[in-house]
JSON list of C-alpha atoms in Angstrom, two decimals:
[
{"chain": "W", "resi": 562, "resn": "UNK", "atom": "CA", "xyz": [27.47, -23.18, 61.53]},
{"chain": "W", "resi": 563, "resn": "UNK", "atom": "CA", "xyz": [24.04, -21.26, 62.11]},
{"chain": "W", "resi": 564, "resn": "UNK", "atom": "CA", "xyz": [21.42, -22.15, 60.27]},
{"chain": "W", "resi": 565, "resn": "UNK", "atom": "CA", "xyz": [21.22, -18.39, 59.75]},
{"chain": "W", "resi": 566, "resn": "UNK", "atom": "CA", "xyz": [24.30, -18.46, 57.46]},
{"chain": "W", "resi": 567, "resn": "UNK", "atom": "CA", "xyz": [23.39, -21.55, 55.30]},
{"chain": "W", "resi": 568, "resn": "UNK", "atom": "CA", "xyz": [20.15, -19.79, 54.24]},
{"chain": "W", "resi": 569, "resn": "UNK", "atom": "CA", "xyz": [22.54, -16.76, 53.17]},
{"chain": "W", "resi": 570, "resn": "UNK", "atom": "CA", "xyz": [24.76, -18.71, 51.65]},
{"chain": "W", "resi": 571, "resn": "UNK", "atom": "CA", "xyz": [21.95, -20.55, 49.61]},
{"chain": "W", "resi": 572, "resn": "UNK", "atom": "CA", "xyz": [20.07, -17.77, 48.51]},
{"chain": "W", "resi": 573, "resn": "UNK", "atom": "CA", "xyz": [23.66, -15.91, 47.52]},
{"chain": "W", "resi": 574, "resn": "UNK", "atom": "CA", "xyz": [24.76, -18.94, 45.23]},
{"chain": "W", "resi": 575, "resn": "UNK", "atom": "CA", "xyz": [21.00, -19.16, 43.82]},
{"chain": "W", "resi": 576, "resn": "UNK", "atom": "CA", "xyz": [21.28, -15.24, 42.99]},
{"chain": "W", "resi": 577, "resn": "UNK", "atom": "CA", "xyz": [24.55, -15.98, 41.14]},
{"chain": "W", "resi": 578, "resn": "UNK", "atom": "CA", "xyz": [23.53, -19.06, 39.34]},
{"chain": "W", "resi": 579, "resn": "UNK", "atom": "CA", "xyz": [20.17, -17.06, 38.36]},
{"chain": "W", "resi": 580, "resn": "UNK", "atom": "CA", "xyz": [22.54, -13.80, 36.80]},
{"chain": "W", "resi": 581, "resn": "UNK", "atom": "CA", "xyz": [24.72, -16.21, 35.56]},
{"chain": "W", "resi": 582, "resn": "UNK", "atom": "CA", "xyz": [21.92, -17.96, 33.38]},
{"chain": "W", "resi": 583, "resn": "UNK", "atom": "CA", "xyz": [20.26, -14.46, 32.52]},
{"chain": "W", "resi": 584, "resn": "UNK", "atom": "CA", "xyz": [23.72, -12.85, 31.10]},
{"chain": "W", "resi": 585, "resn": "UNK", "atom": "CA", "xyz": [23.96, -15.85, 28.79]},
{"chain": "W", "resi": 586, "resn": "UNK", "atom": "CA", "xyz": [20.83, -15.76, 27.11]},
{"chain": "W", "resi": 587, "resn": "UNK", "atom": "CA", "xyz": [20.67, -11.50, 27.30]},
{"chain": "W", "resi": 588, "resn": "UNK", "atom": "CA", "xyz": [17.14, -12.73, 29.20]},
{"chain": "W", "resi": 589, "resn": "UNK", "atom": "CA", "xyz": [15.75, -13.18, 25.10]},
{"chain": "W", "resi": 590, "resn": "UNK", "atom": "CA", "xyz": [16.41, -9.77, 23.98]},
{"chain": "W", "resi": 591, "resn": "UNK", "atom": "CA", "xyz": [19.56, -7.98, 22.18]},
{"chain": "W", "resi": 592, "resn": "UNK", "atom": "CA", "xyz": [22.32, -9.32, 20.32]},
{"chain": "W", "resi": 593, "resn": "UNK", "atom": "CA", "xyz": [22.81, -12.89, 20.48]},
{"chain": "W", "resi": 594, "resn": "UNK", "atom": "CA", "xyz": [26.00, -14.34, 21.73]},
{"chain": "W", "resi": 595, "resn": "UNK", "atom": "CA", "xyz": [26.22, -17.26, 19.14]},
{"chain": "W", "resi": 596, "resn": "UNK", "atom": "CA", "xyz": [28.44, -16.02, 16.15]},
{"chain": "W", "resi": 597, "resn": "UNK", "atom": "CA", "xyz": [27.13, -18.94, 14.06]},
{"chain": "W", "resi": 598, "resn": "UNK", "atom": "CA", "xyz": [23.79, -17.74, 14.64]},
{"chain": "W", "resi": 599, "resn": "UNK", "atom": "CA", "xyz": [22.62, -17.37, 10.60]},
{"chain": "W", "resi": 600, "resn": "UNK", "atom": "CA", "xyz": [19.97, -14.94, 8.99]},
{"chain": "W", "resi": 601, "resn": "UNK", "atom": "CA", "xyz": [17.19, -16.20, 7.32]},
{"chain": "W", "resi": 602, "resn": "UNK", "atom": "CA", "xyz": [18.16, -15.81, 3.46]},
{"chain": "W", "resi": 603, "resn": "UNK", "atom": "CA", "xyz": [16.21, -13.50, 1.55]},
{"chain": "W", "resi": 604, "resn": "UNK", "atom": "CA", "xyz": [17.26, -14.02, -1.62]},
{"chain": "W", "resi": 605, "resn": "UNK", "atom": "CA", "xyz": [13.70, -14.15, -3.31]},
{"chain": "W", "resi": 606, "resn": "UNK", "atom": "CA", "xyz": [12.44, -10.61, -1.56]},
{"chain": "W", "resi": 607, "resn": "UNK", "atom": "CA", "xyz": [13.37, -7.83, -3.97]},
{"chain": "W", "resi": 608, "resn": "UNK", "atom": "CA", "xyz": [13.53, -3.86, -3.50]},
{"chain": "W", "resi": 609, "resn": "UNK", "atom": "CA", "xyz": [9.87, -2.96, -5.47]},
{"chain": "W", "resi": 610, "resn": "UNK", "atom": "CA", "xyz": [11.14, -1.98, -8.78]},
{"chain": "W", "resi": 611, "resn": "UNK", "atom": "CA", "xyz": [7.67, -1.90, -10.64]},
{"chain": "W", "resi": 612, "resn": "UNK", "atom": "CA", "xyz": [4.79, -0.15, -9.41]},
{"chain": "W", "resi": 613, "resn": "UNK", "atom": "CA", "xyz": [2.17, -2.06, -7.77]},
{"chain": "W", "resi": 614, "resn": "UNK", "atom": "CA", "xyz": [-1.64, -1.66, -8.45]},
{"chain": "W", "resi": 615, "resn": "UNK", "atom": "CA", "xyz": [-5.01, -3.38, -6.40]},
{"chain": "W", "resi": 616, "resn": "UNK", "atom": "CA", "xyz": [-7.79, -3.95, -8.11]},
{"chain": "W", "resi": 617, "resn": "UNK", "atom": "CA", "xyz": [-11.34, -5.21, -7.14]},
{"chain": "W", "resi": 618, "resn": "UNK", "atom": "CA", "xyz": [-14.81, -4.93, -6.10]},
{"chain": "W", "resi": 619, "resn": "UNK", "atom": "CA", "xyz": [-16.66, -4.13, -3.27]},
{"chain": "W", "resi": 620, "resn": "UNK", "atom": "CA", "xyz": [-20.47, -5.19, -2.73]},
{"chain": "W", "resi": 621, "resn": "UNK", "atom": "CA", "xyz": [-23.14, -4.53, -0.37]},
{"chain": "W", "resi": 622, "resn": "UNK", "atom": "CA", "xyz": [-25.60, -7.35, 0.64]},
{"chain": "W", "resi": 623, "resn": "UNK", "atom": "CA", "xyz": [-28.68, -6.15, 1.68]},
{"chain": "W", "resi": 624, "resn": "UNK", "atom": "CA", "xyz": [-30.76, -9.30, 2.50]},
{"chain": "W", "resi": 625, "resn": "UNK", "atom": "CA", "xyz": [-30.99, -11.67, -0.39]},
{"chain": "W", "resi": 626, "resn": "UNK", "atom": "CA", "xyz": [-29.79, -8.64, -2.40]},
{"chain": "W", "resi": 627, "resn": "UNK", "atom": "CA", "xyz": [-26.66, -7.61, -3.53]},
{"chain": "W", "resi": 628, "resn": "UNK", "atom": "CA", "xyz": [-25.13, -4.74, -5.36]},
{"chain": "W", "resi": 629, "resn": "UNK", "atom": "CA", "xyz": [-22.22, -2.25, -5.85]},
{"chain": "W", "resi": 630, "resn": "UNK", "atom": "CA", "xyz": [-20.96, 0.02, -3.10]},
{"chain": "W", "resi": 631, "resn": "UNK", "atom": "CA", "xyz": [-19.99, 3.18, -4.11]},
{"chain": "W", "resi": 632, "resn": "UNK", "atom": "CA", "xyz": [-17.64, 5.50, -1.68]},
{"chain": "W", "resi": 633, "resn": "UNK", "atom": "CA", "xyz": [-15.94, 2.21, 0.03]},
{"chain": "W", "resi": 634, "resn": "UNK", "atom": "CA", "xyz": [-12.14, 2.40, 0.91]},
{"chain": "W", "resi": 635, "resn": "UNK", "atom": "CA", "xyz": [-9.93, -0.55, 0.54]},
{"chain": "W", "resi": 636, "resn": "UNK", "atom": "CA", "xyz": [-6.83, -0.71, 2.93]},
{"chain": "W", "resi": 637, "resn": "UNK", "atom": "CA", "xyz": [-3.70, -2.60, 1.56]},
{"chain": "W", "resi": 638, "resn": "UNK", "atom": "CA", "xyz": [-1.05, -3.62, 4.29]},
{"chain": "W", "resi": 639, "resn": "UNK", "atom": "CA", "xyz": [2.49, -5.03, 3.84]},
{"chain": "W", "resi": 640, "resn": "UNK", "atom": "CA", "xyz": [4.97, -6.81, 5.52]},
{"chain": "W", "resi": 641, "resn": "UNK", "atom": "CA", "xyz": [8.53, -5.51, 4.68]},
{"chain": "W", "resi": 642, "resn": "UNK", "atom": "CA", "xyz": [12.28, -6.03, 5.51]},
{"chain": "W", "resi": 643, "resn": "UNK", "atom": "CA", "xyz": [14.95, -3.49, 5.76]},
{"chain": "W", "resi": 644, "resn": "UNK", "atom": "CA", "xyz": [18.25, -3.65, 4.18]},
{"chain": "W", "resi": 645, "resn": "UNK", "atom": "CA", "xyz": [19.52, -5.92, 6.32]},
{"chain": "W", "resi": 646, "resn": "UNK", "atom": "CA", "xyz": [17.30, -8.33, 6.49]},
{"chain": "W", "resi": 647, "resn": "UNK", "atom": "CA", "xyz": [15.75, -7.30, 9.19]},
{"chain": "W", "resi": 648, "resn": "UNK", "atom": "CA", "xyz": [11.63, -7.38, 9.89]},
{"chain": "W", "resi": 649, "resn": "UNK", "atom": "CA", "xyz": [10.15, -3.68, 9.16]},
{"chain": "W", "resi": 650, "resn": "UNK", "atom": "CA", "xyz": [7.19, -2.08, 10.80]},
{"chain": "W", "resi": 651, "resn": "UNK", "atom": "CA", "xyz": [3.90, -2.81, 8.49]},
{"chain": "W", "resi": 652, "resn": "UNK", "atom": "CA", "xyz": [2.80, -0.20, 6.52]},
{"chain": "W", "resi": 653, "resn": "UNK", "atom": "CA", "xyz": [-0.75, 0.50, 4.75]},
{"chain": "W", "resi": 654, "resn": "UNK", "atom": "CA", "xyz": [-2.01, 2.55, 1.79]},
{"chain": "W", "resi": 655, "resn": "UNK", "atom": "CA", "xyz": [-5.68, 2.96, 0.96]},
{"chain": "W", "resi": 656, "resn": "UNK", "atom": "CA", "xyz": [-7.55, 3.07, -2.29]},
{"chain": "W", "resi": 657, "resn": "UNK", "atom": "CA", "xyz": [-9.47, 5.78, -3.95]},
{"chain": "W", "resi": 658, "resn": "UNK", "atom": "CA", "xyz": [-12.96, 5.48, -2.78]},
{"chain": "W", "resi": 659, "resn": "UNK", "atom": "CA", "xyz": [-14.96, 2.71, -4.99]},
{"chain": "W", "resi": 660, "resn": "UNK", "atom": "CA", "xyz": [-17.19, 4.06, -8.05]},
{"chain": "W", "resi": 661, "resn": "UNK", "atom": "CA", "xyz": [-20.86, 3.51, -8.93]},
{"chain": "W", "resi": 662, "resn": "UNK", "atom": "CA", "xyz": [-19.89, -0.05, -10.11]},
{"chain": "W", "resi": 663, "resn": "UNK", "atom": "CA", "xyz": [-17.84, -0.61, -6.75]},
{"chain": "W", "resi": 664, "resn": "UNK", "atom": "CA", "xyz": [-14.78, -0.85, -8.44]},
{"chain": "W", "resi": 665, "resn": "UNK", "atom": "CA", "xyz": [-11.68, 0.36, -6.37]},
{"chain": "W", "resi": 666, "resn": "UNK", "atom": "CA", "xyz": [-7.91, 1.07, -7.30]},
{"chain": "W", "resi": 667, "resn": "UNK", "atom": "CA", "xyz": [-4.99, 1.26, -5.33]},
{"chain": "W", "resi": 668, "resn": "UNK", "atom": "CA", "xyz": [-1.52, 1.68, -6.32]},
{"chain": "W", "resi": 669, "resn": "UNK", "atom": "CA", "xyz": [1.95, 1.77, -4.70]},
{"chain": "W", "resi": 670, "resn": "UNK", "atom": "CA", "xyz": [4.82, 3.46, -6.69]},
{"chain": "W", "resi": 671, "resn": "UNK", "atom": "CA", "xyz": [8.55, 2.57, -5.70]},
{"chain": "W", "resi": 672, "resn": "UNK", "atom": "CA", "xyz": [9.35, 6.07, -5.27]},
{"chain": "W", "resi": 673, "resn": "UNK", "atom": "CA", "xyz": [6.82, 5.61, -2.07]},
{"chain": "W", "resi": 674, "resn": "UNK", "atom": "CA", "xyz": [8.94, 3.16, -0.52]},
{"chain": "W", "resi": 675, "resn": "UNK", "atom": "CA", "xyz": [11.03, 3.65, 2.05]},
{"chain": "W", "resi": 676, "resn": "UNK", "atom": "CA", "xyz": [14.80, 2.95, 0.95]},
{"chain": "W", "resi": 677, "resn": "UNK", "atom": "CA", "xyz": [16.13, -0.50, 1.03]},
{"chain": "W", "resi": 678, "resn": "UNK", "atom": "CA", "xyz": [12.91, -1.49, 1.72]},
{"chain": "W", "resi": 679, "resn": "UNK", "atom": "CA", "xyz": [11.97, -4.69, 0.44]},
{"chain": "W", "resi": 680, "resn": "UNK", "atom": "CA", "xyz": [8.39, -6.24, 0.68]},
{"chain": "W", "resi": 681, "resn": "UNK", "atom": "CA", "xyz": [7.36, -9.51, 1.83]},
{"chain": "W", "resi": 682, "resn": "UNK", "atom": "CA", "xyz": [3.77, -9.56, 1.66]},
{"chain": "W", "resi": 683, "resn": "UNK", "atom": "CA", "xyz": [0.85, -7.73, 1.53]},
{"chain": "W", "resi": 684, "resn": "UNK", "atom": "CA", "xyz": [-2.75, -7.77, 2.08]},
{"chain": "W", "resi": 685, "resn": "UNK", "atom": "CA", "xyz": [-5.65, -6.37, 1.27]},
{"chain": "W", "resi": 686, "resn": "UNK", "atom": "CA", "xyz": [-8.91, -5.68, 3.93]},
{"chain": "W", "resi": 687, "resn": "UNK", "atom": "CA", "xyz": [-11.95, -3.95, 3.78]},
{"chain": "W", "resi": 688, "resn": "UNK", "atom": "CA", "xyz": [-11.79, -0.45, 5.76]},
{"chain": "W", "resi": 689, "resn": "UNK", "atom": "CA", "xyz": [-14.76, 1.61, 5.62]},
{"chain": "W", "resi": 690, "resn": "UNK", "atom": "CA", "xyz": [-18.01, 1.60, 4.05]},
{"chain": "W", "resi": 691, "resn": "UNK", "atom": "CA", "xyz": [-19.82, 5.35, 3.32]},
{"chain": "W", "resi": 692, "resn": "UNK", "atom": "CA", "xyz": [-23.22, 3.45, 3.89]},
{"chain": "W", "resi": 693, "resn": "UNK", "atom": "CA", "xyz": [-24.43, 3.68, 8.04]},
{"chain": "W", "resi": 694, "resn": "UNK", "atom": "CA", "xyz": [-27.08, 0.84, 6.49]},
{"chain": "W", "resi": 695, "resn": "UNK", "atom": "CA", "xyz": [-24.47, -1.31, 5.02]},
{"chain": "W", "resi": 696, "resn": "UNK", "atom": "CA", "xyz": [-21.84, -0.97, 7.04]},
{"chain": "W", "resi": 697, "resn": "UNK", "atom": "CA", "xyz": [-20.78, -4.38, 8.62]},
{"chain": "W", "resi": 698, "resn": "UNK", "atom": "CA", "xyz": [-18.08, -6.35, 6.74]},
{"chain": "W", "resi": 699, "resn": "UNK", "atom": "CA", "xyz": [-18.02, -9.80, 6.04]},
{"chain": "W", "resi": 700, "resn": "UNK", "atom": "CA", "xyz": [-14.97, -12.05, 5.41]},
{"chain": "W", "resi": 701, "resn": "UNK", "atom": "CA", "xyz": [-16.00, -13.24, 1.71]},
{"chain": "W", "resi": 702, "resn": "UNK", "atom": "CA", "xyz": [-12.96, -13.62, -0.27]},
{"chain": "W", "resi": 703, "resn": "UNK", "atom": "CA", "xyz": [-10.94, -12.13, 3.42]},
{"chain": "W", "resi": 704, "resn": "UNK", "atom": "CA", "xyz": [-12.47, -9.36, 3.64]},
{"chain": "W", "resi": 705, "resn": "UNK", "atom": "CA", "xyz": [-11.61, -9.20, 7.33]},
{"chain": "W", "resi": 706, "resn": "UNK", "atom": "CA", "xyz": [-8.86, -11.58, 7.59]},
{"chain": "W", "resi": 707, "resn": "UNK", "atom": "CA", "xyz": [-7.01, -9.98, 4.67]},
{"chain": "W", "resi": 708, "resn": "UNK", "atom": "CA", "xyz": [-6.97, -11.11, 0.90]},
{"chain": "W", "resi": 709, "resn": "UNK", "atom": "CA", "xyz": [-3.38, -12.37, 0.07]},
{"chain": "W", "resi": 710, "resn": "UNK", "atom": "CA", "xyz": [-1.68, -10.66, -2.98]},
{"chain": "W", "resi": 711, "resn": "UNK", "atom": "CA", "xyz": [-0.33, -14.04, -4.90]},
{"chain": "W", "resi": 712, "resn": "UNK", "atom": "CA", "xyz": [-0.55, -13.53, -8.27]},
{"chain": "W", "resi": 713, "resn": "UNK", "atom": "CA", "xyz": [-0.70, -11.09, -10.85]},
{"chain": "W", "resi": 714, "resn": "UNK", "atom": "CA", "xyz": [-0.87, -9.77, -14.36]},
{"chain": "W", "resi": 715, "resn": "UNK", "atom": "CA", "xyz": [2.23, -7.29, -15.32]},
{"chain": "W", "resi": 716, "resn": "UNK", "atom": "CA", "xyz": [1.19, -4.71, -17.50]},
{"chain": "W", "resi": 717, "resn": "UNK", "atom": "CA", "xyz": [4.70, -3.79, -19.28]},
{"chain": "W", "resi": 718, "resn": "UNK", "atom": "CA", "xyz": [3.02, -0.41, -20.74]},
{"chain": "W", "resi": 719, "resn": "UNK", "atom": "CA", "xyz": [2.80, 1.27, -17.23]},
{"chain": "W", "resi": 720, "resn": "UNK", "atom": "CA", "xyz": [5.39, -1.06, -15.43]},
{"chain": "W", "resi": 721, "resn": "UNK", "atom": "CA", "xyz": [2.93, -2.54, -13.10]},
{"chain": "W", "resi": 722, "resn": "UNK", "atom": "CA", "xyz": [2.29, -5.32, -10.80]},
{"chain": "W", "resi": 723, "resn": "UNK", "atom": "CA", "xyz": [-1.30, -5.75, -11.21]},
{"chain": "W", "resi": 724, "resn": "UNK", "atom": "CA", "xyz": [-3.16, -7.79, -8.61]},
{"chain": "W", "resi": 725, "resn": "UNK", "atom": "CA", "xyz": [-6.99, -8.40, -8.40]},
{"chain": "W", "resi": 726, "resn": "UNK", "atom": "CA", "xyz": [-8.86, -9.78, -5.18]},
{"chain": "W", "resi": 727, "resn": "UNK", "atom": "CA", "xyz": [-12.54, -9.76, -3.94]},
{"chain": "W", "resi": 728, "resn": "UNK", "atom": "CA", "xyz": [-14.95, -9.42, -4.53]},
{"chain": "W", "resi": 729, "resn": "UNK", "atom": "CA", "xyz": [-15.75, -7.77, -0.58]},
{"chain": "W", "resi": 730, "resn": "UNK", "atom": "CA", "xyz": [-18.73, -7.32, 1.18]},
{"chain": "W", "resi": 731, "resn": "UNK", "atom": "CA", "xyz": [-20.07, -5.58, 3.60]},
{"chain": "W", "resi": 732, "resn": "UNK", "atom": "CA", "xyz": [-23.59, -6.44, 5.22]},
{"chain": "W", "resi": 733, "resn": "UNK", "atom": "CA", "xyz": [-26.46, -4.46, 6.55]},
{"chain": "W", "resi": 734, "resn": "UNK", "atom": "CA", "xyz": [-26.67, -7.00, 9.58]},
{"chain": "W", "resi": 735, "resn": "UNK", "atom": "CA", "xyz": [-24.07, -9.28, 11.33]},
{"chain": "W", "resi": 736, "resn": "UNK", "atom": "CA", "xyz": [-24.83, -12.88, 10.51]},
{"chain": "W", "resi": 737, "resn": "UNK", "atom": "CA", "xyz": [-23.41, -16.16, 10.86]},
{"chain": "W", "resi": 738, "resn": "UNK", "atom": "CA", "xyz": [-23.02, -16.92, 7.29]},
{"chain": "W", "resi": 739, "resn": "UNK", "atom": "CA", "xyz": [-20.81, -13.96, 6.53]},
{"chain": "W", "resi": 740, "resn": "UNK", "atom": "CA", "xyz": [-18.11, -15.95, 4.05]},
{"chain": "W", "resi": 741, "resn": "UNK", "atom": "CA", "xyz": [-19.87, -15.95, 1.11]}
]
């Protein structure tokens, strides 16, 4: 035999072996060929059935000083699963600008939800600042990284989830020492 036709026949076999492997794993994407393959349970997600509200504060720090920020948006963002279990896109609602005391509101009704839509987490981040001088945000309380909602007070009169975090701040400067 030529050495011509061993290489051939080498690279042929490799080619099969190489689809073979790639048809049996769907190359990581698509439906999975195990039928015992299991879905996570989800037993303790539930469709939103109360309305949700934010609450908080949001400060500027100004040097060694520190004080409300009026105008400032809050952005809350949510992880979510679809009827079947399945991971939804993220979705984000803002608050109404902050007052003169910096305090900010946000609320998400079930009627705003998506149907079947059932959320896993959410978290809320600083998003803009009115201030051009105070405009830098800091990760105190997560701030950047995003505050957690964990726990919260139900107020049974208007059917609400009511979750606080922050207090956020934003800075005039970057610094080091931004948690705070």
């Amino acid at each position: 035999m030529s050495s011509t036709y061993l290489y051939f026949a080498f690279f042929v076999s490799l080619a099969l072996v190489a689809a073979s492997a790639s048809a049996t794993d769907h190359g990581g994407y698509g439906p999975h060929p195990d039928p015992n393959l299991v879905k996570p349970s989800l037993n303790k997600e539930k469709t939103l059935s109360a309305m949700i509200g934010v609450q908080g504060l949001v400060y500027c720090r100004s040097g060694r000083k520190r004080f409300p920020l009026q105008g400032a948006v809050v952005r809350i963002t949510c992880l979510a699963s679809d009827g079947s279990g399945y991971e939804a896109a993220p979705f984000s609602f803002l608050s109404e600008a902050t007052d003169a005391k910096g305090y900010f509101f946000a609320t998400l009704s079930p009627y705003e939800m998506q149907e079947n839509r059932k959320i896993k987490e959410c978290k809320a981040f600083l998003d803009q600042s009115p201030l051009e001088t105070c405009n830098v945000p800091t990760d105190a309380k997560q701030g950047i990284t995003g505050a957690l909602l964990a726990s919260y007070h139900y107020l049974s009169d208007k059917k609400m989830k009511l979750f606080t975090v922050g207090p956020f701040v934003y800075s005039s400067a970057p610094t080091s020492g931004s948690n705070y």
